[in-house]
CSV table of C-alpha atoms and ligand atoms in Angstrom, one decimal:
chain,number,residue,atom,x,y,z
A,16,UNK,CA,0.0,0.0,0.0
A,17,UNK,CA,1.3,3.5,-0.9
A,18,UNK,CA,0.7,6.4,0.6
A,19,UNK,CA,-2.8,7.1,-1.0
A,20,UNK,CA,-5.9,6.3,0.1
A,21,UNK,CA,-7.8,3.1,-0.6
A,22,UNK,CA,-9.9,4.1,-3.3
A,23,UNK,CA,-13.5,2.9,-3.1
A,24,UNK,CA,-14.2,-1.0,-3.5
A,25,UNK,CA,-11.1,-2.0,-1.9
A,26,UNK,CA,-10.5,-4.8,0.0
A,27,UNK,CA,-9.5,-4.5,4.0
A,28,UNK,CA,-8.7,-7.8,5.6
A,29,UNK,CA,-9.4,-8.1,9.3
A,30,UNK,CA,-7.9,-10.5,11.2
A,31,UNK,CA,-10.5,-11.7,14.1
A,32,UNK,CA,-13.6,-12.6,14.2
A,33,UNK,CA,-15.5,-11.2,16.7
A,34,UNK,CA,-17.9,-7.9,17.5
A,35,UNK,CA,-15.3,-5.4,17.1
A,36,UNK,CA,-14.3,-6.3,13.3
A,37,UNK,CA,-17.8,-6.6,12.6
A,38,UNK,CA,-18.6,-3.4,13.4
A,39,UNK,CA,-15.7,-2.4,11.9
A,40,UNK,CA,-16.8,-4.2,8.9
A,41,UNK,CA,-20.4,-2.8,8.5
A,42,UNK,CA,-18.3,1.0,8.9
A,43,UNK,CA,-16.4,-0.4,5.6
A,44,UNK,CA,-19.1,-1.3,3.8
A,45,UNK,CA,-20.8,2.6,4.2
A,46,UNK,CA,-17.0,4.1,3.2
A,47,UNK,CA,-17.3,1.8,0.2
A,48,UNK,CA,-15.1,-1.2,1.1
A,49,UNK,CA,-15.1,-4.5,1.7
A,50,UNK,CA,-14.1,-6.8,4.1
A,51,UNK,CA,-12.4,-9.9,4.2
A,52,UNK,CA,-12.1,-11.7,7.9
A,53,UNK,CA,-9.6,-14.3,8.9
A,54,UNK,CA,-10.7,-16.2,11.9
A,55,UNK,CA,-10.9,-19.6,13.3
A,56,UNK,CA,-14.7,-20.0,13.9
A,57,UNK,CA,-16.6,-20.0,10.3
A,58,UNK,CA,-20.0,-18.8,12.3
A,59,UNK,CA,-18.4,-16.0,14.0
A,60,UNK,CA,-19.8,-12.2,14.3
A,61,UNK,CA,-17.4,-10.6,12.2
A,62,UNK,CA,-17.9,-13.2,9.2
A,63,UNK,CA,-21.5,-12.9,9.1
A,64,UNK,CA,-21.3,-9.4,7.3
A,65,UNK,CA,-17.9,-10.4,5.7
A,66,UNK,CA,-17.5,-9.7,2.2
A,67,UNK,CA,-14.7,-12.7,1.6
A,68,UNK,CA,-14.0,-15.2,4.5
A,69,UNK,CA,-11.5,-17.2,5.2
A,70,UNK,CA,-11.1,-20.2,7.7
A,71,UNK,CA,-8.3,-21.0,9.1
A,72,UNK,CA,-5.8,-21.4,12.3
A,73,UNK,CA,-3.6,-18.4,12.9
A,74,UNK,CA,-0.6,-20.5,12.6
A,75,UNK,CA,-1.7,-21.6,8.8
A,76,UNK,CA,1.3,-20.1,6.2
A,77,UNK,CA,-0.7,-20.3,2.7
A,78,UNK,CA,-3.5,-19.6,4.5
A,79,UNK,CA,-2.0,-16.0,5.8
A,80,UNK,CA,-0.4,-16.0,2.3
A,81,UNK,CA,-3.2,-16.2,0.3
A,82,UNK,CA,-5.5,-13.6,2.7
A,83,UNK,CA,-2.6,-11.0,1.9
A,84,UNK,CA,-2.9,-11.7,-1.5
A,85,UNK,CA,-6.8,-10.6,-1.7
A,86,UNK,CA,-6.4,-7.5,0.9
A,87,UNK,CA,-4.8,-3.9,0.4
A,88,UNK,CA,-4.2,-3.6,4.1
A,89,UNK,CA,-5.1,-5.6,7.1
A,90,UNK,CA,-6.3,-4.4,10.5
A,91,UNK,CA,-6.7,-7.0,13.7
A,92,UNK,CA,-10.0,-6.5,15.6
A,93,UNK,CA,-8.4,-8.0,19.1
A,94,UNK,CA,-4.3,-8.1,20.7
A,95,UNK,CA,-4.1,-11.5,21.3
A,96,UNK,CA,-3.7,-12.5,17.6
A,97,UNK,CA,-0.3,-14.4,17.2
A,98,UNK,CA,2.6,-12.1,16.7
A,99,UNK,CA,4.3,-14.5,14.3
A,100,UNK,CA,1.0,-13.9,11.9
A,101,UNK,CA,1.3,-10.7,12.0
A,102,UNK,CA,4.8,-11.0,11.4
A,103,UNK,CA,4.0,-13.3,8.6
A,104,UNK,CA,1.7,-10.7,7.1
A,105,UNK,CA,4.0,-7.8,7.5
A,106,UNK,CA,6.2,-9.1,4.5
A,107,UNK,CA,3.3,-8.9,2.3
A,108,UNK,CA,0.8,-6.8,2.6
A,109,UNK,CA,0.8,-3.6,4.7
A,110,UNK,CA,-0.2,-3.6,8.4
A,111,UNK,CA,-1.9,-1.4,10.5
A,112,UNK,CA,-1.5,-1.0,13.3
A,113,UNK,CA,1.9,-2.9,12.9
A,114,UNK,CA,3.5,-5.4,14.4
A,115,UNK,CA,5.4,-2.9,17.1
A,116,UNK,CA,2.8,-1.7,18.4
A,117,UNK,CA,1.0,-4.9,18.4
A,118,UNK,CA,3.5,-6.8,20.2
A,119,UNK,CA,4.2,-4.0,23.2
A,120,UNK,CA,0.3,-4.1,23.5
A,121,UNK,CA,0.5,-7.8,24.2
A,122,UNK,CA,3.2,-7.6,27.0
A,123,UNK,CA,2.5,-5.8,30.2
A,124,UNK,CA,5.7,-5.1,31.2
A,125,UNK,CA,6.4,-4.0,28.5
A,126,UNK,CA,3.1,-1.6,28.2
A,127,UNK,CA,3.8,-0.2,31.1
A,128,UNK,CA,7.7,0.5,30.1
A,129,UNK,CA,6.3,2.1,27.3
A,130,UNK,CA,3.9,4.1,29.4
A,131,UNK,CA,6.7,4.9,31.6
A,132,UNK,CA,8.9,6.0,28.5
A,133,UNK,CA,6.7,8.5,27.6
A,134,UNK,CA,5.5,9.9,30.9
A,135,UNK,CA,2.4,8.5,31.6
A,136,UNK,CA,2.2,7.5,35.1
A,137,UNK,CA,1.1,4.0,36.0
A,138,UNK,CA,0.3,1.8,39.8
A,139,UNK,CA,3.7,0.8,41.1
A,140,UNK,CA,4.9,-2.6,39.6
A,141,UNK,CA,7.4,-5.7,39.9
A,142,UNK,CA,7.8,-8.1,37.1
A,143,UNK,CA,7.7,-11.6,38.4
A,144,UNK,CA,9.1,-14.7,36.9
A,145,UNK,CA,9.6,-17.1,40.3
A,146,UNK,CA,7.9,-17.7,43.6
A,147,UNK,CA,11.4,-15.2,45.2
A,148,UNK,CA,10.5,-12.8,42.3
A,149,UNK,CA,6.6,-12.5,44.1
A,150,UNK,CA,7.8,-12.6,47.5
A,151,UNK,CA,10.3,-9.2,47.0
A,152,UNK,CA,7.6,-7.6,44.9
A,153,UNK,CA,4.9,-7.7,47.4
A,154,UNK,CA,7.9,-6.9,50.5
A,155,UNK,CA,8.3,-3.7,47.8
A,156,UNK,CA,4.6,-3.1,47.0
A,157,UNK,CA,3.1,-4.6,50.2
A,158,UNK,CA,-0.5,-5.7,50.6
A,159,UNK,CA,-3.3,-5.3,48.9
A,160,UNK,CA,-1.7,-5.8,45.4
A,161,UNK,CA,-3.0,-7.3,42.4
A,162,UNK,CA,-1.2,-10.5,40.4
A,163,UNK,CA,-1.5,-10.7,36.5
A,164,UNK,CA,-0.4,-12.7,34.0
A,165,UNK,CA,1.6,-10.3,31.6
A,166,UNK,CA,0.2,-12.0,28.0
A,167,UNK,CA,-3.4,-13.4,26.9
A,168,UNK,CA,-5.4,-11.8,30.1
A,169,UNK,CA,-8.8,-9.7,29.6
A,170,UNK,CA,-12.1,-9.2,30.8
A,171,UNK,CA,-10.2,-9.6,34.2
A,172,UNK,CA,-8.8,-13.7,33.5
A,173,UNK,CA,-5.3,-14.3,34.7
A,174,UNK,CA,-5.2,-12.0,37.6
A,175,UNK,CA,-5.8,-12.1,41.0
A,176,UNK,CA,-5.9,-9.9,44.2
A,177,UNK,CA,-3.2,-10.6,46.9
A,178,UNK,CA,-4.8,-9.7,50.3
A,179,UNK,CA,-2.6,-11.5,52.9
A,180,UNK,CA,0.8,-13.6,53.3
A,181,UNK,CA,-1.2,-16.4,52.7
A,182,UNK,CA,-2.7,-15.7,49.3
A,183,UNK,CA,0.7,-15.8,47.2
A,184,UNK,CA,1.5,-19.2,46.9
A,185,UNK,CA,-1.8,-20.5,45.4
A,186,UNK,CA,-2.1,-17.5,43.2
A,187,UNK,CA,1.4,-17.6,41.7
A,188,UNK,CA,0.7,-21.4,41.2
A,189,UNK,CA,-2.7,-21.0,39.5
A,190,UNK,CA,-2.2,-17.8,37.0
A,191,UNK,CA,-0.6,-18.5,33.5
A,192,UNK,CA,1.4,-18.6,31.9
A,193,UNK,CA,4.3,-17.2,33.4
A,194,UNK,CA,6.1,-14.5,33.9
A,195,UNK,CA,3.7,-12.6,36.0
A,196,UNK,CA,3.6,-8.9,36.9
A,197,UNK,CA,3.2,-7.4,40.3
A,198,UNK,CA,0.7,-4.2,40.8
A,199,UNK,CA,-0.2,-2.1,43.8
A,200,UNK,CA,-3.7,-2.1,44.3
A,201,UNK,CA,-5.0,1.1,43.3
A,202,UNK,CA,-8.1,2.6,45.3
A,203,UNK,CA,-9.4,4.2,42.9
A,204,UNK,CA,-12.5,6.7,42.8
A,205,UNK,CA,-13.3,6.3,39.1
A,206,UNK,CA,-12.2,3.6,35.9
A,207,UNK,CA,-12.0,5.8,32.7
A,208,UNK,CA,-10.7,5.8,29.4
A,209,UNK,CA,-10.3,7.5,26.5
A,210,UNK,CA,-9.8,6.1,22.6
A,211,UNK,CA,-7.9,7.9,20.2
A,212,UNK,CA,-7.2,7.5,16.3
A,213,UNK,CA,-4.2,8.8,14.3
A,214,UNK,CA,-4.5,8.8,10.8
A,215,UNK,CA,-1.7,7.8,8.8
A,216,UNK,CA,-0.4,11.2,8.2
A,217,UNK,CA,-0.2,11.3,11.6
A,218,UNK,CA,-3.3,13.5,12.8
A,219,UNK,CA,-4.9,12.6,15.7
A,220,UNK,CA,-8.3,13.2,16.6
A,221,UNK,CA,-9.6,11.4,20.4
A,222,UNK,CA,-12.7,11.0,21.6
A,223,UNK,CA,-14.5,12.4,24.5
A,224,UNK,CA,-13.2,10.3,28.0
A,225,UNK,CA,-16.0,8.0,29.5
A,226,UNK,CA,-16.6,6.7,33.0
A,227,UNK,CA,-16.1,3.0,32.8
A,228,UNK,CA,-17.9,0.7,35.3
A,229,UNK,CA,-17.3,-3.1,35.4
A,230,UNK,CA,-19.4,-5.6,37.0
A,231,UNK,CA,-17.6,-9.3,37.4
A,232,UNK,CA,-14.6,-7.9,36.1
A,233,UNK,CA,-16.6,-7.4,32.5
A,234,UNK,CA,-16.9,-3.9,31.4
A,235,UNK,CA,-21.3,-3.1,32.6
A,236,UNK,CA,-21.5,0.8,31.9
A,237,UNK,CA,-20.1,3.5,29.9
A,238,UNK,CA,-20.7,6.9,31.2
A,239,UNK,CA,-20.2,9.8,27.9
A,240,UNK,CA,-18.1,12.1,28.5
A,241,UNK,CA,-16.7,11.2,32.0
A,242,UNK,CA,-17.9,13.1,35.2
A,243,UNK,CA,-14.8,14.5,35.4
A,244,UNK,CA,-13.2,17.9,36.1
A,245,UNK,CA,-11.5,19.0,33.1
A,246,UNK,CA,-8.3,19.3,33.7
A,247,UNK,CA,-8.9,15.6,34.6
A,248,UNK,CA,-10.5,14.9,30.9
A,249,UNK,CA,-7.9,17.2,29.4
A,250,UNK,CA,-5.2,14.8,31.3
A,251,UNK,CA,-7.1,11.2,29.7
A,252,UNK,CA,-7.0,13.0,26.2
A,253,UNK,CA,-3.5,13.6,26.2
A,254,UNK,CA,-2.5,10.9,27.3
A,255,UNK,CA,-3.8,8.8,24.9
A,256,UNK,CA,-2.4,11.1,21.9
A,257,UNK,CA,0.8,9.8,23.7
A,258,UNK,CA,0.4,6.7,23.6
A,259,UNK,CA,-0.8,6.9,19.6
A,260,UNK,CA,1.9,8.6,18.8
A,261,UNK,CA,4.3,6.7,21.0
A,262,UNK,CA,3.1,4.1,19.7
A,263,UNK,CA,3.7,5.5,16.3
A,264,UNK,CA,0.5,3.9,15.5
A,265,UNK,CA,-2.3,3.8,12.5
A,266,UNK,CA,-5.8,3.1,13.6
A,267,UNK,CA,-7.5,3.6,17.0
A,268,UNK,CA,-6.1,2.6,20.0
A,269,UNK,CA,-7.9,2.8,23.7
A,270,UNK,CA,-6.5,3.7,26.7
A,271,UNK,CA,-7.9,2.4,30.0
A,272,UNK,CA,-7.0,4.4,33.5
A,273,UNK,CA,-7.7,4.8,36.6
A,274,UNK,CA,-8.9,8.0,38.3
A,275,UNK,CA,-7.0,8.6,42.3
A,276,UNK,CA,-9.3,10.2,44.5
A,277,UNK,CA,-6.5,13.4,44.1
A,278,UNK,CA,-7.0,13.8,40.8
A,279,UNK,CA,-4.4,12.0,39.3
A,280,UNK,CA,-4.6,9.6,36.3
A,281,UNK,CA,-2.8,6.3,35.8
A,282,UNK,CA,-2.7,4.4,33.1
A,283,UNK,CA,-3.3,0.7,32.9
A,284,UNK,CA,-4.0,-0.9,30.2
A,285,UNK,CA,-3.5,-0.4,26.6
A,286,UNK,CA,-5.9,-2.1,23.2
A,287,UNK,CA,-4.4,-1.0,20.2
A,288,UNK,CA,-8.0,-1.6,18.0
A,289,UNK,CA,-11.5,-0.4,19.0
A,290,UNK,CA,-12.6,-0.9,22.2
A,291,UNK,CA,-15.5,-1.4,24.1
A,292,UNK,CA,-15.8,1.5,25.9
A,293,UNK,CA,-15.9,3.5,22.9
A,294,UNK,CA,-19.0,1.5,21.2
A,295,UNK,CA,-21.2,5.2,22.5
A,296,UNK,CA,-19.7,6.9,19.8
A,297,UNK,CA,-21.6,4.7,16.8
A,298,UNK,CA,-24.6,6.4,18.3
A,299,UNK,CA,-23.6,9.9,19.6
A,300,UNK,CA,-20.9,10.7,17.0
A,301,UNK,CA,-21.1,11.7,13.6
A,302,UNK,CA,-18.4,9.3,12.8
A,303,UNK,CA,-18.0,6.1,15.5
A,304,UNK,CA,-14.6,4.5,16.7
A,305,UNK,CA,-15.1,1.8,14.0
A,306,UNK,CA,-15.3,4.6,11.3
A,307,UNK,CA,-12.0,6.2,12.7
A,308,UNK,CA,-10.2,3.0,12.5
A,309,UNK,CA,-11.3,2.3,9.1
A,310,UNK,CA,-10.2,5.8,7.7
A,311,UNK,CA,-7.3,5.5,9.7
A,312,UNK,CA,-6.2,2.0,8.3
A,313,UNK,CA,-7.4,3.3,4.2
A,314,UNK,CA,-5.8,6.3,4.5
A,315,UNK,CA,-8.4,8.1,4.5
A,316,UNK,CA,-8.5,11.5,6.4
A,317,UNK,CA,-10.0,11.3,10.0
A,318,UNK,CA,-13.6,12.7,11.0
A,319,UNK,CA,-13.3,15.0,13.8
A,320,UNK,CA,-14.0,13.2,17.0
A,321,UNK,CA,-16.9,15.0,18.3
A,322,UNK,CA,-20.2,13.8,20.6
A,323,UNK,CA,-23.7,15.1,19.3
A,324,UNK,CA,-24.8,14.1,22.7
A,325,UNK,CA,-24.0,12.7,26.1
A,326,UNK,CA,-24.7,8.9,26.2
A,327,UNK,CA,-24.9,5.9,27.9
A,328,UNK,CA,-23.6,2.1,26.8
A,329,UNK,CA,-24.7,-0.9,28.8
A,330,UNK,CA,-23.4,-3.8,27.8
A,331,UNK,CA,-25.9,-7.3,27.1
A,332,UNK,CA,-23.7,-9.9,28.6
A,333,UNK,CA,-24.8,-13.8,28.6
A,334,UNK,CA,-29.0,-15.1,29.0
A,335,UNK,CA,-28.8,-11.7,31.4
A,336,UNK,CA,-28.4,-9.5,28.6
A,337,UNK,CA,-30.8,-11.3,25.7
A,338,UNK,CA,-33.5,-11.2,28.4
A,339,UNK,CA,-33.4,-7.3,28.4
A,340,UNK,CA,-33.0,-7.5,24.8
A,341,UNK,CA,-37.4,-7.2,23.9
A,342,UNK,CA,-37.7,-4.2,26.7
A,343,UNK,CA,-34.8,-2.2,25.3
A,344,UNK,CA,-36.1,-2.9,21.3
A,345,UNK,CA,-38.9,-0.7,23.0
A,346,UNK,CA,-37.5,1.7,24.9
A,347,UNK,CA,-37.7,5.0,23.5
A,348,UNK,CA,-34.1,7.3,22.7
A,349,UNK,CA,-32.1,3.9,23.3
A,350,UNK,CA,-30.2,2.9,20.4
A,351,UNK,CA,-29.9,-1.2,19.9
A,352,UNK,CA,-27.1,-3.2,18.6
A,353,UNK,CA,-26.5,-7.5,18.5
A,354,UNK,CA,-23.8,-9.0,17.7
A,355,UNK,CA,-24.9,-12.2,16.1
A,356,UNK,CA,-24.0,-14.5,18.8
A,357,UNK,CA,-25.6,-17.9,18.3
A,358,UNK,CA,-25.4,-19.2,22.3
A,359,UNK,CA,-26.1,-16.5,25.0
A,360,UNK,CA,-23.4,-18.4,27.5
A,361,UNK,CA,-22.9,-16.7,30.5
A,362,UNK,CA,-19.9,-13.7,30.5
A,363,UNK,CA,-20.4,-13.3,26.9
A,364,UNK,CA,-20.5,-10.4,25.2
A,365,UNK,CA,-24.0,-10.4,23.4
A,366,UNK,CA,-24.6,-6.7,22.4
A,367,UNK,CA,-25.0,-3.5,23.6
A,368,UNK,CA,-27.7,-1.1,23.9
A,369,UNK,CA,-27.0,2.9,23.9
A,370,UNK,CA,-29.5,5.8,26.0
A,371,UNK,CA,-28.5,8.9,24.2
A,372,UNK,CA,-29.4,11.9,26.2
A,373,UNK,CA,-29.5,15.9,25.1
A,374,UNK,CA,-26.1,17.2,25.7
A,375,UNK,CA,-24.8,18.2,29.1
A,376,UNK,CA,-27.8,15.6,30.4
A,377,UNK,CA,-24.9,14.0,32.7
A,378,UNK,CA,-23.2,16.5,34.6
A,379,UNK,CA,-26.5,17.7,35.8
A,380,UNK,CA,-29.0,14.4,36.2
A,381,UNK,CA,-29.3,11.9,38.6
A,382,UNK,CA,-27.4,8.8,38.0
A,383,UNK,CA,-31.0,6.9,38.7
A,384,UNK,CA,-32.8,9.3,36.2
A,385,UNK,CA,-30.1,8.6,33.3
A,386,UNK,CA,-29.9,4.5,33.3
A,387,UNK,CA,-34.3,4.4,33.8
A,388,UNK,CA,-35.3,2.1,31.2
A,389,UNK,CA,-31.4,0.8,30.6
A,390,UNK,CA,-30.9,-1.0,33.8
W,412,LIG,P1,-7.2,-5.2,33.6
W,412,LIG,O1,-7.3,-6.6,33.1
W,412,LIG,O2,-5.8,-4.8,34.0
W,412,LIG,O3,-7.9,-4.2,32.8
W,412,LIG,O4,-8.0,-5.2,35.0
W,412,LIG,C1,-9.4,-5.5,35.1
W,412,LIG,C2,-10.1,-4.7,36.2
W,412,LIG,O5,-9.5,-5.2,37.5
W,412,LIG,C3,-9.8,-3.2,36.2
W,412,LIG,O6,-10.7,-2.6,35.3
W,412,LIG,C4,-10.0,-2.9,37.6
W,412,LIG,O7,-11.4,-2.8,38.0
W,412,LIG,C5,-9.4,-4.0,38.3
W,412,LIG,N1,-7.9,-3.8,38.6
W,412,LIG,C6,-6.9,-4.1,37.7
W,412,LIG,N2,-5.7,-3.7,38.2
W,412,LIG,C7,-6.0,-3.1,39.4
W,412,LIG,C8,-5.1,-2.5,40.4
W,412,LIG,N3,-3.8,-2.4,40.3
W,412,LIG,N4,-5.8,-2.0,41.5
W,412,LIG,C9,-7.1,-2.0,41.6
W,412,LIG,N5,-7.9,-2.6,40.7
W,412,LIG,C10,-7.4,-3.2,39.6
C-alpha cells in the first residue's frame, strides 16, 4: 500500500472474528469497502457481514499467504492474535497498526515500560518470573496488590488480588502462563478511558473520556463524556495522543485508566484496536470509533472526534443480557445493537444497547434518572 488512500471498492482484511471487526466491517461497507475476515470460527460475528471469508488457524502459512494476497491492508479486531501472523503478514501486505505496536500491546511489562517512557504515570509494579521474584515484589509493593499474567489476560482472566501472606502461593501457582507482573492495588474513585485514532499522516483526533464501570470484572457501563473535572479529561486525552503517537500507530487505540481520588490519572492498560468503551460513539458521534479506525487504516482523512450528545452504553452480557433484549427494542431514545451470537453463554458479550441523552444531560441528572429504562 502507498501512501494514497484506498480508493473505493477496496479490499480490507481483518484479522479476528469477533464484535469489534464486525462493526468495523459494516463501517467499511458505508465508506465503500469490503471486508475480508480471517478467523478460526466460520460462524463468528465478524464473518457474518464479511465480504470474503477465510477459515483458518492463525498459525496456517498459505493460508496467511493467500488472505494477503486478496487485501490492500489488514487491521486485527483484538491483541491477542499471534505475533508470528502478523509477522508473517508484514512481509506482504501492509499492516496497520503494525506489528510494534501490536507486540508492546501484548506484554504488560512492556506496556507499562512504554507508558513509563513516555510519561504516563502508572500503579507501582514488579515483574515476576519465580515464587522469590513475588515474594520481593509484594515486600516492595506490600499488601493489597493485584497478580497478572503479563500476555493473553482480559475481561479480568489471569489476575488475582493478593490480600494476605497467605494468598501468594496459590495465586502464583494457578495464574498462567508465566512471567507474571506485580501491581499495587490502586483505590481508585473512578475507571475511565479515552480512545484515540491517528491517521496515517499522523493527525490525531480522540474522543470524548468516558466513566467506565465493570461488574464481574466485565466492562457493565459507559458513562459519555466522563464526570470529570476537566483538567482531569484534558489529562485522559492527552494521554492517549501519547500513547498513539508513541506508539507511532495507525488506527484507534484505547487507553484504559484509573482515576485517584486526588485527581491524578494512571494508566493501565493499553488495546491498540476499537474498544468497548468506545461503542457510545456509533450512536452519539457523527463518525463512530469503527469509522476512525477504518479511515485511519485506508488512509483516508479522520472525521473529527466530536459527541452530538451525552450517552450511555450498557453492555448485554450472557442469557442476562438477551433477556433485556425485547424491553430495550422498546425503549424509547435507546439505540440497539447485536452481535450475532448464536449461544447467550454466561460472560459473553451479546450486544450492547446505547441511552443517548440531550447534551450536558450527565453532569447535571441523577445517575437513577439517566440508566431508567437501561438498567
Ligand atoms: P485489567 O485486566 O488490567 O484491565 O483489570 C481489570 C479490572 O481489574 C480493572 O478494570 C480494575 O477494575 C481491576 N484492577 C486491575 N488492576 C488493578 C489495580 N492495580 N488496582 C485495583 N484494581 C485493579
Amino acid at each position: 500500500m502507498t501512501g494514497a488512500p484506498l480508493p473505493p471498492g477496496a479490499v480490507i482484511g481483518i484479522l479476528g472474528g469477533g464484535q469489534l471487526g464486525r462493526m468495523s466491517a459494516l463501517a467499511a461497507a458505508r465508506l465503500g469497502y469490503a471486508c475480508h475476515v480471517y478467523a478460526p470460527d466460520d460462524d463468528s460475528p465478524g464473518m457474518q457481514v464479511a465480504a470474503h471469508r477465510t477459515v483458518a488457524a492463525y498459525e496456517d502459512r498459505d493460508a496467511l499467504a493467500r488472505f494477503a494476497a486478496s487485501v490492500a491492508v489488514v487491521t486485527f479486531e483484538f491483541e491477542n492474535v499471534p505475533a508470528a501472523a502478523l509477522e508473517a503478514l508484514s512481509g506482504l501486505v501492509a499492516c496497520r497498526p503494525g506489528l510494534a505496536a501490536l507486540a508492546t500491546c501484548q506484554d504488560r511489562v512492556a506496556e507499562k515500560a512504554f507508558l513509563g517512557r513516555i510519561s504516563v504515570p502508572v500503579a507501582p509494579w514488579r515483574a515476576v518470573e519465580t515464587e522469590a521474584d513475588l515474594a520481593a515484589a509484594v515486600a516492595a509493593l506490600g499488601l493489597p496488590a493485584v497478580l497478572k499474567t503479563t500476555r493473553l489476560g482480559y475481561d479480568g482472566r489471569g489476575q488475582a488480588v493478593l490480600r494476605t501472606p497467605e494468598d501468594l502461593a496459590p495465586a502464583f501457582a494457578r495464574l498462567a502462563p508465566k512471567p507474571l507482573v506485580l501491581e499495587a492495588f490502586v483505590p481508585f474513585a473512578a475507571e475511565i478511558s479515552a480512545i484515540a485514532a491517528r491517521g496515517a499522516d499522523g493527525t490525531v483526533a480522540v474522543f470524548d473520556p468516558a466513566e467506565n464501570r465493570h461488574a464481574h470484572h466485565i466492562l457493565d457501563l459507559s458513562f459519555a463524556p466522563a464526570r470529570v473535572p476537566a483538567a482531569v479529561a484534558a489529562a485522559a486525552r492527552a494521554h492517549v495522543a501519547a500513547v498513539a503517537e508513541g506508539l507511532d500507530l495507525v488506527g484507534v487505540v484505547a487507553l484504559e485508566m484509573f482515576l485517584l481520588p486526588d485527581g491524578t490519572l494512571l494508566g493501565n492498560e493499553i488495546a491498540p484496536r476499537p474498544h468497548n468503551s468506545g461503542h457510545w460513539t456509533m450512536d452519539a458521534c457523527a463518525a463512530s470509533q469503527f469509522e476512525q479506525h477504518i479511515r485511519a487504516v485506508a488512509g483516508l482523512p479522520l472525521a473529527p472526534a466530536t459527541r452530538h450528545h451525552d450517552a450511555v452504553m450498557k453492555n448485554l452480557i450472557g442469557p442476562e443480557g438477551m433477556a433485556a433484549w425485547p424491553r430495550l427494542l422498546a425503549a424509547p431514545g435507546v439505540v440497539p445493537h447485536l452481535y450475532g451470537k448464536a449461544q447467550a453463554r454466561a460472560g459473553r458479550k451479546m450486544g450492547h444497547a446505547t441511552r443517548l441523552l440531550a447534551p450536558g444531560t450527565l453532569a447535571a441528572a441523577p445517575e437513577s434518572d439517566v440508566l431508567a429504562g437501561l438498567l
